[in-house]
Backbone as a printed PyTorch tensor [residue, N CA C, xyz], in Angstrom:
tensor([[[-36.1360,   8.6690,  26.9670],
         [-37.4620,   8.1590,  26.7060],
         [-38.3770,   8.9050,  26.5280]],

        [[-38.9850,   9.5720,  25.8190],
         [-39.8620,  10.5190,  25.1770],
         [-41.1750,  10.0420,  24.9460]],

        [[-42.3860,  10.9460,  24.9320],
         [-43.7980,  10.2210,  24.9130],
         [-43.5950,   9.3170,  23.0000]],

        [[-43.3600,   9.2040,  22.2500],
         [-42.6960,   9.1640,  20.9210],
         [-41.9680,   7.9480,  21.2310]],

        [[-41.2590,   7.5510,  21.2160],
         [-40.6610,   6.3050,  22.2700],
         [-41.4920,   5.0310,  22.7650]],

        [[-42.3730,   6.1150,  23.4390],
         [-43.7550,   5.5210,  24.2060],
         [-44.4570,   4.6450,  23.5390]],

        [[-44.9990,   5.6850,  22.0800],
         [-45.6800,   5.1890,  21.1950],
         [-45.1750,   3.8210,  20.2830]],

        [[-43.8520,   4.8320,  20.0410],
         [-43.4370,   3.2910,  18.9700],
         [-43.2640,   2.3610,  20.1050]],

        [[-43.0990,   2.0410,  20.9530],
         [-43.4210,   0.7770,  22.1190],
         [-44.5420,   0.2080,  21.8460]],

        [[-45.1100,   0.9800,  21.8390],
         [-46.8660,   0.6870,  21.8430],
         [-47.1900,   0.3820,  20.7500]],

        [[-46.3410,   0.8910,  19.6100],
         [-46.8600,  -0.1360,  18.4930],
         [-46.1640,  -1.7560,  18.1510]],

        [[-44.9820,  -1.4910,  18.4700],
         [-44.5760,  -3.1580,  17.6360],
         [-45.3280,  -4.0230,  19.5680]],

        [[-45.3960,  -3.1090,  20.0540],
         [-46.3880,  -4.2340,  21.1300],
         [-47.1760,  -5.1390,  20.7540]],

        [[-48.3860,  -4.2860,  20.2770],
         [-49.4930,  -4.5470,  20.5160],
         [-49.4910,  -5.7630,  18.0060]],

        [[-48.3800,  -4.6670,  17.5520],
         [-48.4920,  -6.2890,  16.3750],
         [-46.3020,  -5.6760,  16.3390]],

        [[-46.0160,  -6.8130,  16.6220],
         [-44.9820,  -6.1120,  16.6390],
         [-43.8940,  -6.9220,  14.7210]],

        [[-45.1620,  -6.5040,  13.9510],
         [-44.7060,  -7.3160,  12.4910],
         [-44.9250,  -5.2820,  11.6250]],

        [[-45.2140,  -4.4500,  13.1230],
         [-45.8540,  -3.5230,  11.9110],
         [-45.0560,  -2.2880,  10.6930]],

        [[-45.0280,  -2.3630,   9.4340],
         [-43.9390,  -1.4660,   9.1590],
         [-44.0140,   0.0020,   9.7370]],

        [[-42.7900,   0.6880,   8.9640],
         [-42.1380,   1.6630,   9.8260],
         [-43.5980,   2.8760,   9.2060]],

        [[-44.0090,   2.2390,   7.8020],
         [-45.0970,   3.2260,   7.9540],
         [-46.5370,   3.6330,   9.1580]],

        [[-46.3660,   2.2780,   9.2030],
         [-47.7630,   1.9390,  10.6930],
         [-46.7520,   2.5920,  12.4180]],

        [[-46.1540,   2.2890,  12.2940],
         [-45.0300,   2.5520,  13.2120],
         [-45.2260,   4.1320,  13.2740]],

        [[-44.9030,   5.1750,  12.4120],
         [-45.0190,   6.2100,  12.1030],
         [-46.4810,   6.7740,  12.4390]],

        [[-47.0660,   6.8640,  11.3690],
         [-48.2850,   7.1020,  12.0690],
         [-49.1150,   7.1140,  13.4580]],

        [[-48.3360,   6.3220,  14.1300],
         [-48.9560,   6.5430,  15.7730],
         [-47.9250,   6.7330,  16.6910]],

        [[-47.0480,   7.3540,  15.9510],
         [-45.9100,   7.9500,  16.9140],
         [-46.0190,   9.5170,  16.4990]],

        [[-46.5200,  10.0360,  15.0980],
         [-46.7620,  11.1310,  14.9170],
         [-45.4540,  11.2890,  13.4480]],

        [[-44.8010,   9.9520,  13.0360],
         [-43.7190,  10.8080,  12.4200],
         [-43.7250,   9.8240,  10.5020]],

        [[-43.0030,  10.3100,   9.4930],
         [-42.7400,   9.8400,   8.6370],
         [-42.1990,   8.2110,   8.4560]],

        [[-41.8840,   7.6810,   7.8060],
         [-41.7080,   6.1360,   8.1090],
         [-39.7510,   6.1610,   8.6090]],

        [[-39.4920,   6.8440,   7.9170],
         [-38.1040,   7.0800,   7.2310],
         [-37.1190,   7.5050,   8.5540]],

        [[-38.4900,   8.9490,   9.6690],
         [-38.0100,   8.8620,  10.9080],
         [-38.5230,   8.1150,  12.4000]],

        [[-39.2740,   7.2010,  11.3870],
         [-39.9370,   6.2410,  12.8380],
         [-39.3800,   5.4500,  12.6380]],

        [[-38.1420,   4.3830,  11.2150],
         [-37.1210,   3.3760,  11.4810],
         [-36.5270,   3.7610,  11.9850]],

        [[-35.5450,   5.5620,  12.4540],
         [-34.8470,   5.6920,  12.8260],
         [-33.9490,   5.1630,  13.8820]],

        [[-36.2520,   6.1860,  15.0120],
         [-36.2480,   5.6440,  16.8550],
         [-35.6280,   4.1680,  17.2460]],

        [[-37.1320,   3.0550,  16.0540],
         [-36.4730,   2.1500,  16.1520],
         [-35.0800,   1.6970,  16.4320]],

        [[-34.5870,   1.8160,  15.5240],
         [-33.3680,   1.8350,  15.2970],
         [-32.4800,   2.2060,  16.5040]],

        [[-32.5620,   3.0040,  16.9650],
         [-32.3220,   3.5280,  18.6480],
         [-32.9850,   2.9750,  19.2460]],

        [[-33.9950,   3.2430,  19.0740],
         [-34.4820,   1.6070,  21.4680],
         [-33.4330,   0.5610,  21.2370]],

        [[-34.0630,  -0.0830,  19.7690],
         [-33.2610,  -1.2400,  19.4030],
         [-31.4720,  -1.6020,  19.9920]],

        [[-30.6120,  -0.0210,  19.7690],
         [-29.3630,  -0.1470,  20.0450],
         [-28.5530,   0.7180,  21.4070]],

        [[-30.0420,   0.5810,  22.3520],
         [-30.2280,   1.0270,  23.2270],
         [-30.6390,   0.4870,  24.2900]],

        [[-31.6220,  -0.2350,  23.7910],
         [-31.4480,  -2.1130,  23.8930],
         [-32.5330,  -1.8160,  24.7370]],

        [[-33.8290,  -0.5840,  24.5470],
         [-34.2970,  -0.7200,  25.7110],
         [-35.7620,  -1.8110,  24.9710]],

        [[-35.4190,  -1.7960,  23.4750],
         [-36.9370,  -3.1650,  22.6820],
         [-35.1050,  -3.9610,  22.6020]],

        [[-35.1520,  -5.1110,  23.4510],
         [-34.5820,  -6.6420,  23.2880],
         [-34.6800,  -7.2540,  22.2750]],

        [[-35.0680,  -6.6690,  21.4730],
         [-36.0120,  -7.7180,  20.5220],
         [-37.7460,  -7.7260,  19.9890]],

        [[-37.0100,  -8.6750,  18.7740],
         [-38.9490,  -9.4210,  18.5450],
         [-38.9180, -11.0570,  17.8670]],

        [[-40.1190, -11.0420,  18.6520],
         [-40.7530, -12.4820,  18.2480],
         [-41.9180, -12.4940,  18.8580]],

        [[-42.2890, -14.1420,  18.2360],
         [-43.3820, -14.7300,  18.2430],
         [-44.3850, -15.1970,  19.3410]],

        [[-45.2010, -14.5670,  19.2080],
         [-45.7430, -15.1170,  20.3560],
         [-47.1340, -16.3000,  20.6500]],

        [[-46.9450, -16.8410,  21.0270],
         [-47.3350, -18.5500,  20.5910],
         [-48.6400, -18.9260,  21.8520]],

        [[-49.9300, -18.9300,  20.4800],
         [-50.9370, -18.9960,  21.9850],
         [-50.6210, -20.9270,  22.6620]],

        [[-50.3990, -20.7810,  23.5490],
         [-50.3800, -22.3680,  24.2110],
         [-51.9280, -23.0700,  23.5890]],

        [[-52.6220, -22.8580,  23.3930],
         [-54.5890, -23.4960,  23.3070],
         [-54.1230, -23.7830,  22.4880]],

        [[-53.3230, -23.5320,  20.8950],
         [-53.3560, -23.7050,  19.1820],
         [-52.2490, -24.7350,  19.4770]],

        [[-51.2090, -24.6400,  20.5280],
         [-49.9730, -26.4770,  21.1800],
         [-50.5330, -27.3760,  21.7420]],

        [[-51.1690, -27.5490,  22.0080],
         [-52.5040, -28.2080,  23.0340],
         [-51.8860, -28.4490,  24.2680]],

        [[-51.2780, -26.6140,  25.0230],
         [-50.7820, -27.1130,  26.3940],
         [-52.0700, -25.6150,  27.1170]],

        [[-52.5800, -26.6810,  27.2910],
         [-53.5040, -26.1670,  27.8930],
         [-53.7670, -25.3520,  29.0920]],

        [[-52.8760, -26.9200,  29.7240],
         [-52.4770, -26.4840,  31.7740],
         [-52.3390, -25.1820,  32.6220]],

        [[-51.9040, -24.7730,  33.1940],
         [-51.2920, -23.0810,  33.8770],
         [-51.2040, -23.4960,  35.0910]],

        [[-49.8590, -23.6960,  35.2580],
         [-50.1180, -23.3920,  37.2450],
         [-49.6710, -22.4990,  37.3590]],

        [[-49.1830, -21.8030,  39.0440],
         [-48.4990, -21.1460,  39.3710],
         [-47.8350, -21.5410,  40.6330]],

        [[-46.9140, -21.9880,  40.1930],
         [-46.0100, -22.9890,  42.1670],
         [-45.0920, -21.9190,  42.7180]],

        [[-45.7230, -22.6000,  43.9550],
         [-44.7650, -22.0590,  45.0460],
         [-43.2810, -22.6030,  45.6780]],

        [[-42.3470, -22.0460,  45.3330],
         [-41.0890, -22.9880,  45.9490],
         [-40.2810, -22.7330,  47.0990]],

        [[-39.9020, -23.5110,  48.0700],
         [-39.7280, -23.4750,  48.8210],
         [-38.4720, -24.4360,  49.0300]],

        [[-37.0200, -23.5400,  49.3070],
         [-35.7470, -24.3930,  48.9740],
         [-35.3060, -24.6310,  50.8680]],

        [[-34.4170, -25.7940,  51.1370],
         [-33.3280, -26.1400,  51.4480],
         [-32.2710, -24.8750,  52.0170]],

        [[-32.0270, -24.4400,  52.8540],
         [-30.9600, -23.5750,  52.5180],
         [-31.0160, -22.4780,  52.0880]],

        [[-29.9170, -21.4570,  51.9460],
         [-30.5660, -20.3510,  51.0960],
         [-29.8020, -20.0030,  49.8550]],

        [[-30.7100, -20.9310,  49.4640],
         [-29.8550, -20.6850,  47.7810],
         [-29.7820, -18.7650,  47.3290]],

        [[-28.7870, -18.8970,  46.1160],
         [-28.9340, -17.6820,  45.7730],
         [-29.8100, -17.5580,  44.0890]],

        [[-30.0060, -16.9980,  43.8760],
         [-31.4010, -16.3120,  42.0250],
         [-30.3440, -17.2840,  41.9390]],

        [[-29.2910, -17.0630,  41.8900],
         [-28.2710, -17.7060,  39.7840],
         [-28.4720, -19.2410,  40.6360]],

        [[-28.2030, -19.7730,  41.3330],
         [-28.2010, -21.8970,  41.9820],
         [-30.2300, -21.7350,  41.3040]],

        [[-31.4200, -21.2940,  41.5590],
         [-31.7460, -20.9400,  41.2320],
         [-32.4070, -21.3010,  40.1250]],

        [[-32.4670, -20.4700,  38.8230],
         [-32.2270, -20.1850,  37.9490],
         [-31.7340, -21.8710,  37.1180]],

        [[-30.5250, -22.0550,  38.0650],
         [-30.1460, -23.9130,  37.1240],
         [-30.8100, -24.0220,  37.0390]],

        [[-31.1100, -24.6130,  39.0150],
         [-32.1390, -25.5410,  38.9200],
         [-33.5430, -26.2310,  37.9500]],

        [[-34.2000, -24.0550,  37.8830],
         [-35.1130, -24.4880,  36.9830],
         [-35.3350, -24.3660,  36.0680]],

        [[-33.7480, -23.7940,  34.8910],
         [-33.9780, -23.7470,  33.9780],
         [-34.7320, -24.9910,  32.8220]],

        [[-33.9010, -25.9970,  33.4850],
         [-34.2640, -27.6050,  32.5010],
         [-35.1960, -28.2230,  32.6190]],

        [[-36.3270, -27.2900,  33.0940],
         [-37.7370, -28.2000,  33.1130],
         [-38.5530, -27.4050,  31.9380]],

        [[-38.6380, -27.5350,  31.1690],
         [-39.5990, -27.0010,  29.7010],
         [-40.1750, -26.1610,  30.4460]],

        [[-41.8410, -27.2680,  30.7700],
         [-42.2850, -26.8460,  30.8920],
         [-42.7200, -25.4600,  32.3200]],

        [[-41.3400, -24.3840,  32.8000],
         [-41.7130, -23.7090,  33.3270],
         [-40.8010, -22.5720,  32.8850]],

        [[-41.9510, -21.8610,  33.0700],
         [-42.7300, -20.2420,  31.5750],
         [-42.0820, -19.0920,  31.5330]],

        [[-42.2470, -19.7680,  32.9720],
         [-41.5210, -17.9630,  33.5540],
         [-41.2900, -18.2250,  35.3610]],

        [[-40.3100, -17.0470,  36.4020],
         [-39.3470, -17.8670,  37.5880],
         [-39.2560, -16.9780,  38.0570]],

        [[-39.8310, -16.3770,  39.1200],
         [-39.4570, -15.2320,  39.8230],
         [-38.5830, -15.4670,  41.6100]],

        [[-38.4440, -14.2280,  41.8950],
         [-37.2460, -14.5240,  43.0290],
         [-38.9410, -13.7500,  43.9840]],

        [[-39.0100, -14.1300,  45.4020],
         [-40.3520, -13.4660,  45.6920],
         [-39.9330, -13.1780,  46.9040]],

        [[-40.4630, -12.7570,  47.5750],
         [-40.5180, -11.7950,  49.5360],
         [-41.4220, -12.6010,  50.2910]],

        [[-41.9940, -12.5470,  51.0070],
         [-42.8140, -14.2530,  52.1900],
         [-41.5290, -14.8790,  51.9880]],

        [[-42.4820, -16.0210,  52.4790],
         [-41.7480, -17.2520,  53.0070],
         [-41.7800, -18.1540,  51.6650]],

        [[-42.0630, -18.0100,  50.5510],
         [-41.4120, -18.5740,  49.5040],
         [-40.8530, -18.3840,  48.8800]],

        [[-39.5660, -19.3170,  47.9280],
         [-38.2740, -18.7600,  47.9860],
         [-38.4910, -17.8290,  46.1540]],

        [[-38.7780, -18.6200,  45.6220],
         [-39.8410, -17.9300,  44.8030],
         [-41.2230, -18.9800,  44.2210]],

        [[-41.6090, -18.6350,  42.7840],
         [-42.5310, -18.2060,  42.1170],
         [-42.3130, -18.8380,  41.2980]],

        [[-43.2570, -19.8030,  40.3020],
         [-42.6760, -20.6180,  39.3270],
         [-43.6230, -20.4130,  38.4830]],

        [[-43.7320, -19.5570,  37.3870],
         [-45.0880, -20.8360,  35.8770],
         [-45.5450, -21.3460,  35.3690]],

        [[-46.4060, -21.9480,  34.7620],
         [-46.0170, -23.2710,  34.0980],
         [-47.1730, -23.1730,  33.6780]],

        [[-46.4640, -24.5830,  32.7940],
         [-47.4370, -24.6580,  31.5840],
         [-47.3040, -26.0920,  30.4250]],

        [[-48.2860, -26.8010,  30.8140],
         [-48.2730, -28.0160,  30.3610],
         [-49.4850, -28.5140,  28.9420]],

        [[-49.0620, -29.6170,  29.2710],
         [-50.6160, -30.3250,  28.1190],
         [-51.6770, -30.8350,  29.4800]],

        [[-51.8920, -31.0610,  30.0830],
         [-53.1240, -31.4130,  30.9230],
         [-52.5270, -31.7630,  32.8010]],

        [[-53.5020, -31.9520,  32.6480],
         [-53.1640, -32.3950,  34.9570],
         [-52.0460, -33.6870,  34.2980]],

        [[-51.8600, -34.3470,  34.0870],
         [-50.9020, -35.8090,  34.6000],
         [-49.9030, -34.7620,  34.3990]],

        [[-48.8510, -34.4240,  32.9240],
         [-48.1320, -33.6370,  31.9960],
         [-47.6640, -32.6800,  33.8940]],

        [[-48.5630, -32.1380,  33.9830],
         [-47.9430, -30.4150,  34.6320],
         [-47.5210, -31.4260,  36.1920]],

        [[-48.4610, -32.1270,  36.2320],
         [-47.1650, -33.2870,  37.7600],
         [-46.3270, -33.6020,  37.9060]],

        [[-46.0900, -34.0670,  36.3650],
         [-45.2250, -35.1140,  36.1330],
         [-43.9870, -33.2560,  36.3310]],

        [[-44.3350, -32.5190,  35.6490],
         [-43.4920, -31.4020,  35.9870],
         [-42.4990, -30.4610,  36.4790]],

        [[-44.1450, -31.4490,  37.7350],
         [-44.2730, -30.6890,  39.1460],
         [-43.5560, -31.0100,  39.9490]],

        [[-43.1930, -32.9800,  39.8000],
         [-42.2530, -34.1000,  40.6360],
         [-40.3860, -34.1240,  39.7620]],

        [[-40.9400, -32.9100,  39.0710],
         [-39.5890, -32.5260,  38.1500],
         [-38.7280, -31.9400,  38.8210]],

        [[-38.8730, -30.7460,  38.6570],
         [-39.0710, -29.5020,  40.1370],
         [-38.3700, -29.6370,  41.1330]],

        [[-39.3470, -30.5540,  42.0010],
         [-39.2900, -31.4080,  43.3540],
         [-37.5220, -31.9480,  43.6050]],

        [[-37.8020, -32.6950,  42.3120],
         [-35.9050, -33.8330,  42.6040],
         [-35.4190, -32.1900,  42.4740]],

        [[-35.3730, -32.0620,  41.6540],
         [-33.9700, -30.7040,  41.6270],
         [-33.9610, -29.9670,  42.7400]],

        [[-31.8680, -30.3520,  43.8210],
         [-31.7080, -29.4900,  44.5470],
         [-31.7260, -28.3860,  44.7360]],

        [[-32.1400, -27.3990,  44.7990],
         [-32.0540, -27.1040,  46.7890],
         [-33.8360, -26.6300,  46.4340]],

        [[-34.6370, -27.6660,  46.0930],
         [-35.7610, -27.6590,  45.8680],
         [-35.9830, -28.3760,  46.6650]],

        [[-36.5630, -28.0150,  47.9820],
         [-37.1620, -29.1810,  49.2070],
         [-39.2050, -29.3100,  49.5530]],

        [[-40.0450, -28.3880,  48.7480],
         [-41.2670, -28.6300,  48.6830],
         [-42.0180, -27.4630,  47.1100]],

        [[-43.6170, -27.7830,  46.7020],
         [-44.0590, -26.8400,  46.7710],
         [-44.8930, -27.0020,  46.9840]],

        [[-45.4840, -25.7420,  47.1420],
         [-47.4560, -25.1220,  46.6780],
         [-47.7660, -24.8200,  45.6300]],

        [[-48.7320, -25.2410,  45.0450],
         [-49.3110, -25.2340,  43.0920],
         [-51.1460, -24.1440,  43.4410]],

        [[-51.0400, -23.7270,  42.0320],
         [-52.6420, -23.4230,  42.4620],
         [-52.8930, -23.7320,  40.7960]],

        [[-53.9030, -24.2850,  39.9780],
         [-53.8760, -24.2650,  38.8580],
         [-55.3260, -23.1510,  38.3000]],

        [[-54.7660, -22.5510,  37.0190],
         [-55.4170, -21.4280,  36.2290],
         [-56.8140, -21.5890,  36.0430]],

        [[-56.9860, -21.4660,  36.3760],
         [-58.8580, -21.3640,  36.1080],
         [-59.5870, -20.9820,  34.6770]],

        [[-59.3830, -19.7490,  34.4270],
         [-58.9670, -18.8110,  33.5340],
         [-57.9720, -17.2330,  32.9340]],

        [[-58.2120, -17.3380,  32.5890],
         [-57.1120, -15.9170,  32.1240],
         [-58.0090, -14.6060,  32.1300]],

        [[-58.1060, -13.1850,  32.8850],
         [-58.9010, -12.8550,  33.2110],
         [-58.5210, -11.7870,  32.1610]],

        [[-57.1680, -11.8820,  32.4880],
         [-56.3520, -10.1460,  31.2380],
         [-54.9980, -10.6050,  31.1150]],

        [[-54.6720, -10.2550,  30.2080],
         [-53.4320, -11.0620,  29.6010],
         [-52.7700, -10.0750,  28.7110]],

        [[-52.3970,  -9.1310,  29.0060],
         [-51.3690,  -8.0180,  28.1510],
         [-50.3010,  -8.2620,  28.1170]],

        [[-49.7380,  -7.3910,  27.1770],
         [-48.5950,  -7.5020,  26.5090],
         [-47.9390,  -7.2180,  27.7940]],

        [[-46.6010,  -7.5440,  27.6100],
         [-45.1550,  -6.2940,  28.5710],
         [-44.4080,  -5.4260,  28.2300]],

        [[-44.8860,  -4.4090,  29.5600],
         [-44.0270,  -3.2390,  28.9370],
         [-42.7620,  -3.4060,  29.0510]]])
């Protein structure tokens, strides 16, 4: 990956619907050259796909929380993933170092909806308990590289 590839990635991160001409301008290439480079980034897996980014506020899912998950025993990451996949309010989950086994990012319509979703998380094996913090405001929300 070189600086041209990075410029292409920055461009499509900012707007996944950028034209090849716009991508080329951002990377200092012609539109056909930008297409070839973008196609190569997709073929090699550096770019895994293109997606719409939905504003949760537009769907009235305005309650956000980070939930630490503590498990019984020593479940594998695959077991944790399987336990959490069935809860649609879980939008991201990561195993972590420290006291918790995982941290889960959750999104819900309201506090009561969040509470119900957390109860469903707690009801799945091998989860023993959770500790939650509710997001009050987002300070930085950057696209991921």
